[in-house]
XYZ file of C-alpha atoms in Angstrom:
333
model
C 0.000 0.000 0.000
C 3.004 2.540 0.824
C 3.473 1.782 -3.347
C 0.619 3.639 -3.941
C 0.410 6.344 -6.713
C -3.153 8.546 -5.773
C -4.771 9.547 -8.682
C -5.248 13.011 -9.212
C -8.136 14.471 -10.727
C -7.376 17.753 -12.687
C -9.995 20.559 -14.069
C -8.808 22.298 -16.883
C -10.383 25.167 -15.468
C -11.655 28.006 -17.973
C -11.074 27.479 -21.327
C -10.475 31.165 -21.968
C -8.315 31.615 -19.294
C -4.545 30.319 -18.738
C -5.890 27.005 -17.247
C -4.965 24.759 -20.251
C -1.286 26.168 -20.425
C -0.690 25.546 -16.504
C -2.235 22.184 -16.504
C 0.078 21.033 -19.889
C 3.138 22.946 -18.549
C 2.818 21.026 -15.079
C 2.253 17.185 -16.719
C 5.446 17.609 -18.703
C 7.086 17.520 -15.519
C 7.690 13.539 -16.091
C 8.664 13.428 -12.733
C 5.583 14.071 -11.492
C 4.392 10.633 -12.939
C 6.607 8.720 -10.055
C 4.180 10.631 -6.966
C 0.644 10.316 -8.907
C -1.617 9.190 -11.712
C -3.150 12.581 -13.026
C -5.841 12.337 -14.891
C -7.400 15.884 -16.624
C -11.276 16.459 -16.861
C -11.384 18.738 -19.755
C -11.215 19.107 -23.407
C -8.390 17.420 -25.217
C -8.442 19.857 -28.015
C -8.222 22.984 -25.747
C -5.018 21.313 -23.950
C -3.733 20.408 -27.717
C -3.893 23.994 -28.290
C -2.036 24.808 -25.249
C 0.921 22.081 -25.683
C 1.673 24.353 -29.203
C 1.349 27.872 -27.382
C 3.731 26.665 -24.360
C 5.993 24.688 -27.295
C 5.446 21.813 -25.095
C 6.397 18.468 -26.076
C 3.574 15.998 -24.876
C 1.029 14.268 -26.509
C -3.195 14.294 -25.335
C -5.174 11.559 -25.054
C -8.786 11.692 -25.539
C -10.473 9.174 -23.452
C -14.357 8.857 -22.187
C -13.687 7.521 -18.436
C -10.961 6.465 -15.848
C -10.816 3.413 -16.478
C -9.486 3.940 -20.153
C -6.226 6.262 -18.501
C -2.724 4.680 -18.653
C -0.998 7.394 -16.707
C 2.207 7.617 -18.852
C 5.153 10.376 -18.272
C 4.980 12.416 -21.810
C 0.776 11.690 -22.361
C -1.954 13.696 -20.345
C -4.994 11.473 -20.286
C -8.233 14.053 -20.467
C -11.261 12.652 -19.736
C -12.820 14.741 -22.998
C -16.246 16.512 -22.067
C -15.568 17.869 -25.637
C -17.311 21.224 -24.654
C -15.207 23.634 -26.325
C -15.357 24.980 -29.619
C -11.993 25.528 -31.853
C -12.601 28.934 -31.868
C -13.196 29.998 -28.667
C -11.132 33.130 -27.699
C -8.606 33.226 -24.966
C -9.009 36.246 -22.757
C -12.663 37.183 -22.775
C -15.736 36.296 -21.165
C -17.434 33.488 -22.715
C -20.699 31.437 -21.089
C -19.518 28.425 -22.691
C -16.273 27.988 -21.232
C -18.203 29.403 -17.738
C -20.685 26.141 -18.293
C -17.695 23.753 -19.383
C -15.661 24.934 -16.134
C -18.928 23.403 -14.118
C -18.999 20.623 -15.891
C -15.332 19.932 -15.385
C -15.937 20.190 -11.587
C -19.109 17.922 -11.670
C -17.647 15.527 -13.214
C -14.367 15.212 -11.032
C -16.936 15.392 -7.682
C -18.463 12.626 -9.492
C -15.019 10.739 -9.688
C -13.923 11.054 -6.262
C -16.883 10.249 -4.607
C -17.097 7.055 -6.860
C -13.460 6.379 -5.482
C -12.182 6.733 -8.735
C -10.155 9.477 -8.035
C -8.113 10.512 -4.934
C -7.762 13.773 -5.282
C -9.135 17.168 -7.365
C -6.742 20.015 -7.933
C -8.143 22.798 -9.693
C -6.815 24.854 -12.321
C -8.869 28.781 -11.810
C -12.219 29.488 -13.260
C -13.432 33.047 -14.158
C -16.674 33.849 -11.806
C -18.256 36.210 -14.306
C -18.182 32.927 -17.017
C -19.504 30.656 -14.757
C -22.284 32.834 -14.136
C -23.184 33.856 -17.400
C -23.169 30.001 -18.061
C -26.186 29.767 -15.193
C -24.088 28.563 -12.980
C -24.428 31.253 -10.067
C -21.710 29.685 -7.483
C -19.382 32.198 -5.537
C -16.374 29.719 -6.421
C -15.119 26.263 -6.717
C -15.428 26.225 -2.705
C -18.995 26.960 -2.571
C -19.765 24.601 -6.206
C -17.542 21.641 -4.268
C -19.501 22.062 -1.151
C -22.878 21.738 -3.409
C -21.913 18.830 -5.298
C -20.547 16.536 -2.147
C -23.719 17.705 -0.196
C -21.802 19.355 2.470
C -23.067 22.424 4.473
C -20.296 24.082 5.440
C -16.767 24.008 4.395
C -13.271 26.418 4.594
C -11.061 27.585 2.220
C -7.466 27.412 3.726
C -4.495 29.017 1.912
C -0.951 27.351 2.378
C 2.214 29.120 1.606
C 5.653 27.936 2.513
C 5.902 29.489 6.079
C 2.079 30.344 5.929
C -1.411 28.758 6.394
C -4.587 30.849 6.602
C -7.995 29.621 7.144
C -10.853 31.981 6.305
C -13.990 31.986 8.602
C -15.763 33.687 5.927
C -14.633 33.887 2.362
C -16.767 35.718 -0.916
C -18.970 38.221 1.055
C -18.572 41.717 1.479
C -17.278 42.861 4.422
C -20.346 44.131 6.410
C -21.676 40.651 5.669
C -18.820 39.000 6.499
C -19.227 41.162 9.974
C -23.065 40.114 10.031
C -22.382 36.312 9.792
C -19.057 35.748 11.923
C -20.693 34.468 15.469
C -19.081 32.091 17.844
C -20.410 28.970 16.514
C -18.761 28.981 13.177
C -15.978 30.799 14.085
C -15.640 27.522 16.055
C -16.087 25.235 13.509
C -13.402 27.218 11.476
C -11.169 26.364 14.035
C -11.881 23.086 14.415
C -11.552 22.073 10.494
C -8.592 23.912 10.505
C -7.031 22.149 13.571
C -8.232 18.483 12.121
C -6.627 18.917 8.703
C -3.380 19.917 10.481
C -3.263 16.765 12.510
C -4.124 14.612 9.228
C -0.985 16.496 7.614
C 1.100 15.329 10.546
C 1.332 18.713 12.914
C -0.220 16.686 16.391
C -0.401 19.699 18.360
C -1.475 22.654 16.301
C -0.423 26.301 17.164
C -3.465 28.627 16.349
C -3.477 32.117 15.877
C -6.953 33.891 15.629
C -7.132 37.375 13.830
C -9.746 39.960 15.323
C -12.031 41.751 13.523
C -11.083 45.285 13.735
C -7.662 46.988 14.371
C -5.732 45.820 17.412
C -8.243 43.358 17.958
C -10.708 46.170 19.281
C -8.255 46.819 21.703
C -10.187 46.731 24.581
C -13.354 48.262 23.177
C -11.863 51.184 21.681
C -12.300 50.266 18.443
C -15.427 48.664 17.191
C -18.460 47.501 18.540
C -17.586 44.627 20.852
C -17.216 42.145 18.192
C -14.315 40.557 19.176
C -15.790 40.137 22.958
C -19.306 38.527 21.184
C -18.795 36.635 18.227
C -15.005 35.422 18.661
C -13.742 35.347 22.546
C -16.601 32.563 23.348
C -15.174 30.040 20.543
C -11.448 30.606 21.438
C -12.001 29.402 25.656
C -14.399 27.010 24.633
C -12.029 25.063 22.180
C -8.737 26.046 24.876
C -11.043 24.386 27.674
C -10.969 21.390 25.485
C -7.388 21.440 24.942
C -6.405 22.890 22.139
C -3.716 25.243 21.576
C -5.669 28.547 20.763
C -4.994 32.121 21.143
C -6.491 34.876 20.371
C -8.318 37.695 18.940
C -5.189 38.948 18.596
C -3.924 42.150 15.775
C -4.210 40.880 12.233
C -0.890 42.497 11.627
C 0.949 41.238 14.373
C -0.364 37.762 13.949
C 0.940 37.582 10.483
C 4.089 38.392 10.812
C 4.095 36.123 14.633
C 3.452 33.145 11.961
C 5.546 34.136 9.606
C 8.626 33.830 11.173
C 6.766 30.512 12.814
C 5.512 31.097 16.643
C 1.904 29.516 15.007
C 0.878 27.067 12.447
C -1.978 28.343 11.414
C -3.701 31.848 11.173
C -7.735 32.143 11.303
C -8.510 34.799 8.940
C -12.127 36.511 9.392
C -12.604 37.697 6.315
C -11.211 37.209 2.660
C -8.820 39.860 2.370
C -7.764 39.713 5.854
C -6.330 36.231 5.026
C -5.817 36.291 1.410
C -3.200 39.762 1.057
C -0.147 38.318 3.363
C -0.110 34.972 0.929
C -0.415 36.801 -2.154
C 2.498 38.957 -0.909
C 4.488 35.928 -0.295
C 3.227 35.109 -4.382
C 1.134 33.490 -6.911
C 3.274 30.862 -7.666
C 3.802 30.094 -3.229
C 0.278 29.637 -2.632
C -2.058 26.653 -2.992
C -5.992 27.246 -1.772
C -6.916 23.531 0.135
C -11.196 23.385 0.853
C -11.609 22.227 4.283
C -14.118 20.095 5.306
C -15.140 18.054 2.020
C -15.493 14.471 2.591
C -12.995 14.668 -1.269
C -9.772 15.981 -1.285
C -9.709 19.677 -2.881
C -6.443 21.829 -3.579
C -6.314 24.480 -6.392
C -3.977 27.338 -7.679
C -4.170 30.519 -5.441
C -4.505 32.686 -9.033
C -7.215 33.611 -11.393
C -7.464 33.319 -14.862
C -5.360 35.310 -16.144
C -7.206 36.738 -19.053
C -4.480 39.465 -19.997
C -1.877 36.982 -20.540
C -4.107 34.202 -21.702
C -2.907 32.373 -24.531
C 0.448 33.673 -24.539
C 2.247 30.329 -23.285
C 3.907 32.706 -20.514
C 1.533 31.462 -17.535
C 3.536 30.479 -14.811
C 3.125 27.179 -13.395
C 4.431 27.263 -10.299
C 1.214 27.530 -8.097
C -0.510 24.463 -10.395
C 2.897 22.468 -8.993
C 2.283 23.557 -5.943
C -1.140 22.394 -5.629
C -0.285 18.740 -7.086
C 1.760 18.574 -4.536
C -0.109 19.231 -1.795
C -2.851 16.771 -3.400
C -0.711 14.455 -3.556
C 0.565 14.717 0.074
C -3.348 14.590 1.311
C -4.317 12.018 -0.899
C -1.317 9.654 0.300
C -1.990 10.390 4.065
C -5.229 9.430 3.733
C -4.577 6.353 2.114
């Protein structure tokens, strides 16, 4: 069993956007073949077109299931949902790659809750597409959730000497403010802490972020919402043990785990968590959903649009986020 390659599930993301570029730049890392069996839900014809922009050197394989993959170095086996058309633009909008991004997705929940596949990892989807394709999901976080009929879930971004969870994630910030309360700030916590000890940390160091600056400091700032929605869920979950402290500053806290007194930061709100990783880079960070009974890691980028069809995308976050699939994927085996 320690033999074991996972099999990786990969969505080619939006059409339109650098998706197909990263996804063929990252399989012609042969290498890769000795830690996995990927295996790309997409169109075989859009990643053919890619593999001649990058000048890449690997042949596609058009199959109709799993079962018809052979997983070898210098061939990317697609699973073909032959959505897109040969003439579909890179860089703009386009409801067809939106719909064909959701179908990618459906089909690789479909996958790995068949045990088929071990693992998704995500190339980026443009929201604005997906929506105009009727598909009105705030991201692959919420669409995963959905499709694996789970409630609640948490996006966690992982950086080299970072890891941010998010207790909320695509909501402005005054909803954000409405919907943080004790109980899911708790449950934040908690997915975050039981993810760590399935990647090997046993005794998690958390960090909690407060909502406004200094962590209300004291009630000067604010309106209490540290003391009501967040204080509650931090002594509950230190009276059961765990190593938990907080509110504390947001910027203080990020540069505490930066240079490593934590292992994990509790974001409230999107940007709070998502601006120190993307300082750190786009090619550093890899998003991991928390709390799906599959697997989930994806780039921590967008689409790209401006350089789209270039063959200049950088790979480096797609890598990344193999990686990290891979890592899961094997522990859990």
């Amino acid at each position: 069993m320690s033999n074991y390659l996972p099999v990786v599930g990969i969505t080619m993301g939006d059409a339109a956007g650098v998706g197909p570029e990263v996804v063929v730049k990252t399989l012609s890392r042969r290498s890769l073949y000795d830690e996995c069996r990927p295996l790309v839900i997409g169109d075989a014809r859009r990643l053919e077109l890619a593999n001649r922009l990058v000048k890449g050197d690997v042949k596609v394989r058009s199959i109709a299931d799993a079962s018809q993959a052979r997983y070898e170095p210098g061939t990317i086996d697609c699973i073909d949902l032959k959505l897109i058309p040969a003439d579909l633009p890179f860089g703009q909008i386009s409801p067809v790659a939106g719909d064909a991004a959701f179908r990618c997705i459906e089909r690789a929940a479909a996958l790995a809750q068949a045990g088929e596949i071990d693992a998704i990892c995500t190339a980026p989807l443009n929201k604005e597409a997906l929506h105009a394709g009727g598909h009105k999901y705030p991201g692959h976080t919420e669409m995963l959730a959905h499709l694996t009929g789970v409630d609640e879930v948490s996006m966690m971004l992982v950086a080299p000497r970072l890891r941010v969870i998010h207790v909320t994630t695509h909501i402005g910030i005054l909803d954000a403010i409405r919907k943080i309360e004790p109980g899911l700030v708790q449950r934040t916590i908690e997915r975050g802490h039981a993810t760590l000890v399935k990647a090997g940390i046993a005794h998690p160091r958390i960090g909690v972020c407060g909502i406004n600056p200094h962590a209300g400091e004291n009630g000067l700032f604010g309106y209490g919402e540290e003391e009501e929605k967040i204080i509650p869920a931090v002594k509950l979950l230190q009276e059961r043990g765990m190593d938990v402290t907080g509110p504390l500053p947001a910027d203080t806290l990020f540069f505490r785990a930066g240079r490593g007194d934590f292992d994990l930061v509790v974001a409230m709100y999107h940007d709070q968590g998502h601006g120190p990783v993307k300082v750190l880079g786009l090619e550093a960070g890899v998003n991991v959903t928390v709390g799906l009974d599959v697997i989930r890691t994806s780039v921590d980028h967008g689409t790209a649009f401006d350089i789209a069809g270039k063959g200049i995308a950088d790979d480096g976050s797609m890598v990344e986020a193999m990686r990290q699939a891979i890592e899961l994927a094997t522990r859990r085996r």
